[in-house]
Amino acid sequence: DASVRLANSIKDQLLANLGLKINVVAVRKADFLQRTTLHAEKMILAGWGADYADAHSFLSAYHSVSGSDRLGWKNDRYDSLLDQADRANDQTIRRVMYRNALSILLVEQARIVPLYFTTQTVAHARRVKNLVPRLLDGLRLDELEVTFP
């Protein structure tokens, strides 16, 4: 299974680079959901991505009332920053608030640790024009042009 290979690769890198010894335990999705809802695990490997291209989509999952935080974590200052950013109309102010919230999540509290990022590589022939990648994933094909000899 690809997720077990990924977990074992991360385990090997953590040992080789940081001297951290961890055990990888693969569980079925239903068991994972139950165990994380009960906050039975000290550390989990899980995917995380945005539904749309805005910081809110990434950070709101860790708001204490979101219902999707499987870590049982709560930080009043983090919640307040997200709430204020959601109400702000000025994009510069929103960015600062989201950046401060992200700092709490990743640095001050280190509640999550991004370990890997997926990428997408696209190659195309010269006869293909207007191949536009979408911000989050995939390609925009509505303006694609292909010329045939």
PDB file of C-alpha atoms in Angstrom:
ATOM      1  CA  ASP A   1       0.000   0.000   0.000  1.00  0.00           C
ATOM      2  CA  ALA A   2       1.337   3.451  -0.959  1.00  0.00           C
ATOM      3  CA  SER A   3       0.580   5.075   2.409  1.00  0.00           C
ATOM      4  CA  VAL A   4       2.491   2.363   4.303  1.00  0.00           C
ATOM      5  CA  ARG A   5       5.491   2.801   1.960  1.00  0.00           C
ATOM      6  CA  LEU A   6       5.336   6.559   2.517  1.00  0.00           C
ATOM      7  CA  ALA A   7       5.119   6.133   6.306  1.00  0.00           C
ATOM      8  CA  ASN A   8       8.074   3.744   6.320  1.00  0.00           C
ATOM      9  CA  SER A   9      10.096   6.122   4.159  1.00  0.00           C
ATOM     10  CA  ILE A  10       9.390   8.976   6.582  1.00  0.00           C
ATOM     11  CA  LYS A  11      10.243   6.670   9.499  1.00  0.00           C
ATOM     12  CA  ASP A  12      13.621   5.840   7.909  1.00  0.00           C
ATOM     13  CA  GLN A  13      14.367   9.531   7.246  1.00  0.00           C
ATOM     14  CA  LEU A  14      13.440  10.548  10.802  1.00  0.00           C
ATOM     15  CA  LEU A  15      15.798   7.896  12.173  1.00  0.00           C
ATOM     16  CA  ALA A  16      18.655   8.680   9.775  1.00  0.00           C
ATOM     17  CA  ASN A  17      18.449  12.475  10.038  1.00  0.00           C
ATOM     18  CA  LEU A  18      17.121  13.156  13.538  1.00  0.00           C
ATOM     19  CA  GLY A  19      17.716   9.940  15.452  1.00  0.00           C
ATOM     20  CA  LEU A  20      13.961   9.613  16.114  1.00  0.00           C
ATOM     21  CA  LYS A  21      12.668   6.071  16.453  1.00  0.00           C
ATOM     22  CA  ILE A  22       9.000   5.612  15.645  1.00  0.00           C
ATOM     23  CA  ASN A  23       6.750   2.632  15.027  1.00  0.00           C
ATOM     24  CA  VAL A  24       4.498   2.580  11.974  1.00  0.00           C
ATOM     25  CA  VAL A  25       1.111   1.000  12.569  1.00  0.00           C
ATOM     26  CA  ALA A  26      -1.171   0.758   9.554  1.00  0.00           C
ATOM     27  CA  VAL A  27      -4.878   0.808  10.395  1.00  0.00           C
ATOM     28  CA  ARG A  28      -8.072   0.680   8.376  1.00  0.00           C
ATOM     29  CA  LYS A  29      -9.765   4.012   7.761  1.00  0.00           C
ATOM     30  CA  ALA A  30     -12.654   3.260  10.143  1.00  0.00           C
ATOM     31  CA  ASP A  31     -10.194   2.385  12.922  1.00  0.00           C
ATOM     32  CA  PHE A  32      -8.127   5.483  12.164  1.00  0.00           C
ATOM     33  CA  LEU A  33     -11.191   7.708  12.450  1.00  0.00           C
ATOM     34  CA  GLN A  34     -12.253   6.093  15.720  1.00  0.00           C
ATOM     35  CA  ARG A  35      -8.774   6.216  17.275  1.00  0.00           C
ATOM     36  CA  THR A  36      -8.163   9.819  16.269  1.00  0.00           C
ATOM     37  CA  THR A  37     -11.614  10.922  17.410  1.00  0.00           C
ATOM     38  CA  LEU A  38     -10.729   9.504  20.818  1.00  0.00           C
ATOM     39  CA  HIS A  39      -7.298  11.214  20.624  1.00  0.00           C
ATOM     40  CA  ALA A  40      -5.720   7.818  21.330  1.00  0.00           C
ATOM     41  CA  GLU A  41      -2.587   8.469  19.259  1.00  0.00           C
ATOM     42  CA  LYS A  42       0.406  10.648  20.092  1.00  0.00           C
ATOM     43  CA  MET A  43       1.317  11.089  16.439  1.00  0.00           C
ATOM     44  CA  ILE A  44      -0.508  10.423  13.186  1.00  0.00           C
ATOM     45  CA  LEU A  45       0.383  10.650   9.515  1.00  0.00           C
ATOM     46  CA  ALA A  46      -2.454  12.150   7.560  1.00  0.00           C
ATOM     47  CA  GLY A  47      -2.997  14.084   4.358  1.00  0.00           C
ATOM     48  CA  TRP A  48      -4.097  17.668   4.422  1.00  0.00           C
ATOM     49  CA  GLY A  49      -5.068  19.960   1.609  1.00  0.00           C
ATOM     50  CA  ALA A  50      -7.174  22.947   0.766  1.00  0.00           C
ATOM     51  CA  ASP A  51     -10.600  22.876  -0.815  1.00  0.00           C
ATOM     52  CA  TYR A  52      -9.994  26.281  -2.406  1.00  0.00           C
ATOM     53  CA  ALA A  53      -7.087  28.705  -2.794  1.00  0.00           C
ATOM     54  CA  ASP A  54      -7.336  30.700   0.422  1.00  0.00           C
ATOM     55  CA  ALA A  55      -5.472  30.407   3.730  1.00  0.00           C
ATOM     56  CA  HIS A  56      -8.807  29.896   5.481  1.00  0.00           C
ATOM     57  CA  SER A  57      -9.219  26.562   3.713  1.00  0.00           C
ATOM     58  CA  PHE A  58      -5.898  25.323   5.099  1.00  0.00           C
ATOM     59  CA  LEU A  59      -6.057  26.767   8.596  1.00  0.00           C
ATOM     60  CA  SER A  60      -9.737  26.465   9.537  1.00  0.00           C
ATOM     61  CA  ALA A  61      -9.394  22.701  10.056  1.00  0.00           C
ATOM     62  CA  TYR A  62      -7.508  23.461  13.277  1.00  0.00           C
ATOM     63  CA  HIS A  63     -10.001  25.956  14.697  1.00  0.00           C
ATOM     64  CA  SER A  64     -11.339  24.509  17.942  1.00  0.00           C
ATOM     65  CA  VAL A  65     -14.941  24.428  16.662  1.00  0.00           C
ATOM     66  CA  SER A  66     -14.221  23.047  13.183  1.00  0.00           C
ATOM     67  CA  GLY A  67     -15.040  19.437  13.993  1.00  0.00           C
ATOM     68  CA  SER A  68     -12.262  18.209  11.714  1.00  0.00           C
ATOM     69  CA  ASP A  69      -9.308  18.576  14.084  1.00  0.00           C
ATOM     70  CA  ARG A  70      -8.400  15.037  15.089  1.00  0.00           C
ATOM     71  CA  LEU A  71      -5.685  16.241  17.444  1.00  0.00           C
ATOM     72  CA  GLY A  72      -7.913  17.557  20.224  1.00  0.00           C
ATOM     73  CA  TRP A  73      -5.992  20.813  20.132  1.00  0.00           C
ATOM     74  CA  LYS A  74      -7.330  24.200  21.191  1.00  0.00           C
ATOM     75  CA  ASN A  75      -5.607  27.556  21.252  1.00  0.00           C
ATOM     76  CA  ASP A  76      -7.689  30.655  21.986  1.00  0.00           C
ATOM     77  CA  ARG A  77      -5.231  33.027  20.325  1.00  0.00           C
ATOM     78  CA  TYR A  78      -5.188  30.875  17.167  1.00  0.00           C
ATOM     79  CA  ASP A  79      -8.999  30.795  17.087  1.00  0.00           C
ATOM     80  CA  SER A  80      -9.178  34.559  17.594  1.00  0.00           C
ATOM     81  CA  LEU A  81      -6.740  35.248  14.764  1.00  0.00           C
ATOM     82  CA  LEU A  82      -8.746  33.045  12.398  1.00  0.00           C
ATOM     83  CA  ASP A  83     -12.019  34.676  13.431  1.00  0.00           C
ATOM     84  CA  GLN A  84     -10.580  38.163  12.897  1.00  0.00           C
ATOM     85  CA  ALA A  85      -9.059  37.195   9.546  1.00  0.00           C
ATOM     86  CA  ASP A  86     -12.389  35.780   8.390  1.00  0.00           C
ATOM     87  CA  ARG A  87     -14.076  39.125   9.108  1.00  0.00           C
ATOM     88  CA  ALA A  88     -11.304  41.329   7.643  1.00  0.00           C
ATOM     89  CA  ASN A  89     -11.879  42.881   4.232  1.00  0.00           C
ATOM     90  CA  ASP A  90      -8.291  44.083   3.781  1.00  0.00           C
ATOM     91  CA  GLN A  91      -6.223  41.284   2.178  1.00  0.00           C
ATOM     92  CA  THR A  92      -2.978  42.536   3.739  1.00  0.00           C
ATOM     93  CA  ILE A  93      -4.496  42.375   7.224  1.00  0.00           C
ATOM     94  CA  ARG A  94      -5.910  38.895   6.492  1.00  0.00           C
ATOM     95  CA  ARG A  95      -2.487  37.672   5.370  1.00  0.00           C
ATOM     96  CA  VAL A  96      -0.809  38.963   8.530  1.00  0.00           C
ATOM     97  CA  MET A  97      -3.430  37.324  10.766  1.00  0.00           C
ATOM     98  CA  TYR A  98      -3.243  34.019   8.919  1.00  0.00           C
ATOM     99  CA  ARG A  99       0.575  34.129   9.002  1.00  0.00           C
ATOM    100  CA  ASN A 100       0.472  34.699  12.779  1.00  0.00           C
ATOM    101  CA  ALA A 101      -2.004  31.842  13.209  1.00  0.00           C
ATOM    102  CA  LEU A 102       0.197  29.588  11.089  1.00  0.00           C
ATOM    103  CA  SER A 103       3.162  30.467  13.288  1.00  0.00           C
ATOM    104  CA  ILE A 104       1.215  29.322  16.357  1.00  0.00           C
ATOM    105  CA  LEU A 105       0.243  26.069  14.650  1.00  0.00           C
ATOM    106  CA  LEU A 106       3.652  25.212  13.174  1.00  0.00           C
ATOM    107  CA  VAL A 107       6.229  26.932  15.383  1.00  0.00           C
ATOM    108  CA  GLU A 108       5.003  27.977  18.828  1.00  0.00           C
ATOM    109  CA  GLN A 109       2.852  24.906  19.454  1.00  0.00           C
ATOM    110  CA  ALA A 110       4.249  22.665  16.679  1.00  0.00           C
ATOM    111  CA  ARG A 111       0.861  20.969  16.608  1.00  0.00           C
ATOM    112  CA  ILE A 112       1.377  19.772  13.062  1.00  0.00           C
ATOM    113  CA  VAL A 113       4.609  19.128  11.195  1.00  0.00           C
ATOM    114  CA  PRO A 114       4.433  19.080   7.399  1.00  0.00           C
ATOM    115  CA  LEU A 115       6.727  16.244   6.343  1.00  0.00           C
ATOM    116  CA  TYR A 116       6.114  15.982   2.615  1.00  0.00           C
ATOM    117  CA  PHE A 117       4.323  17.710  -0.222  1.00  0.00           C
ATOM    118  CA  THR A 118       2.891  16.148  -3.324  1.00  0.00           C
ATOM    119  CA  THR A 119       3.773  17.646  -6.677  1.00  0.00           C
ATOM    120  CA  GLN A 120       2.535  17.391 -10.201  1.00  0.00           C
ATOM    121  CA  THR A 121       4.761  17.496 -13.252  1.00  0.00           C
ATOM    122  CA  VAL A 122       3.265  18.223 -16.638  1.00  0.00           C
ATOM    123  CA  ALA A 123       4.971  17.914 -19.999  1.00  0.00           C
ATOM    124  CA  HIS A 124       3.360  18.604 -23.329  1.00  0.00           C
ATOM    125  CA  ALA A 125       4.192  18.759 -27.011  1.00  0.00           C
ATOM    126  CA  ARG A 126       4.911  22.100 -28.673  1.00  0.00           C
ATOM    127  CA  ARG A 127       1.685  21.833 -30.618  1.00  0.00           C
ATOM    128  CA  VAL A 128      -0.256  22.141 -27.336  1.00  0.00           C
ATOM    129  CA  LYS A 129      -1.009  25.759 -26.402  1.00  0.00           C
ATOM    130  CA  ASN A 130      -2.758  27.383 -23.409  1.00  0.00           C
ATOM    131  CA  LEU A 131      -2.216  24.463 -21.066  1.00  0.00           C
ATOM    132  CA  VAL A 132      -2.986  26.228 -17.777  1.00  0.00           C
ATOM    133  CA  PRO A 133      -2.311  24.540 -14.425  1.00  0.00           C
ATOM    134  CA  ARG A 134      -4.909  25.147 -11.731  1.00  0.00           C
ATOM    135  CA  LEU A 135      -3.708  26.591  -8.459  1.00  0.00           C
ATOM    136  CA  LEU A 136      -4.554  23.607  -6.263  1.00  0.00           C
ATOM    137  CA  ASP A 137      -4.369  20.615  -8.552  1.00  0.00           C
ATOM    138  CA  GLY A 138      -4.987  19.483 -12.053  1.00  0.00           C
ATOM    139  CA  LEU A 139      -5.142  21.369 -15.317  1.00  0.00           C
ATOM    140  CA  ARG A 140      -7.523  23.847 -16.865  1.00  0.00           C
ATOM    141  CA  LEU A 141      -8.539  22.379 -20.175  1.00  0.00           C
ATOM    142  CA  ASP A 142     -11.251  24.825 -21.259  1.00  0.00           C
ATOM    143  CA  GLU A 143      -8.757  27.009 -23.188  1.00  0.00           C
ATOM    144  CA  LEU A 144      -6.516  24.201 -24.413  1.00  0.00           C
ATOM    145  CA  GLU A 145      -5.540  24.335 -28.085  1.00  0.00           C
ATOM    146  CA  VAL A 146      -3.906  21.518 -30.031  1.00  0.00           C
ATOM    147  CA  THR A 147      -2.685  22.049 -33.561  1.00  0.00           C
ATOM    148  CA  PHE A 148      -2.413  19.064 -35.862  1.00  0.00           C
ATOM    149  CA  PRO A 149      -0.012  18.960 -38.811  1.00  0.00           C
TER     150      PRO A 149
END
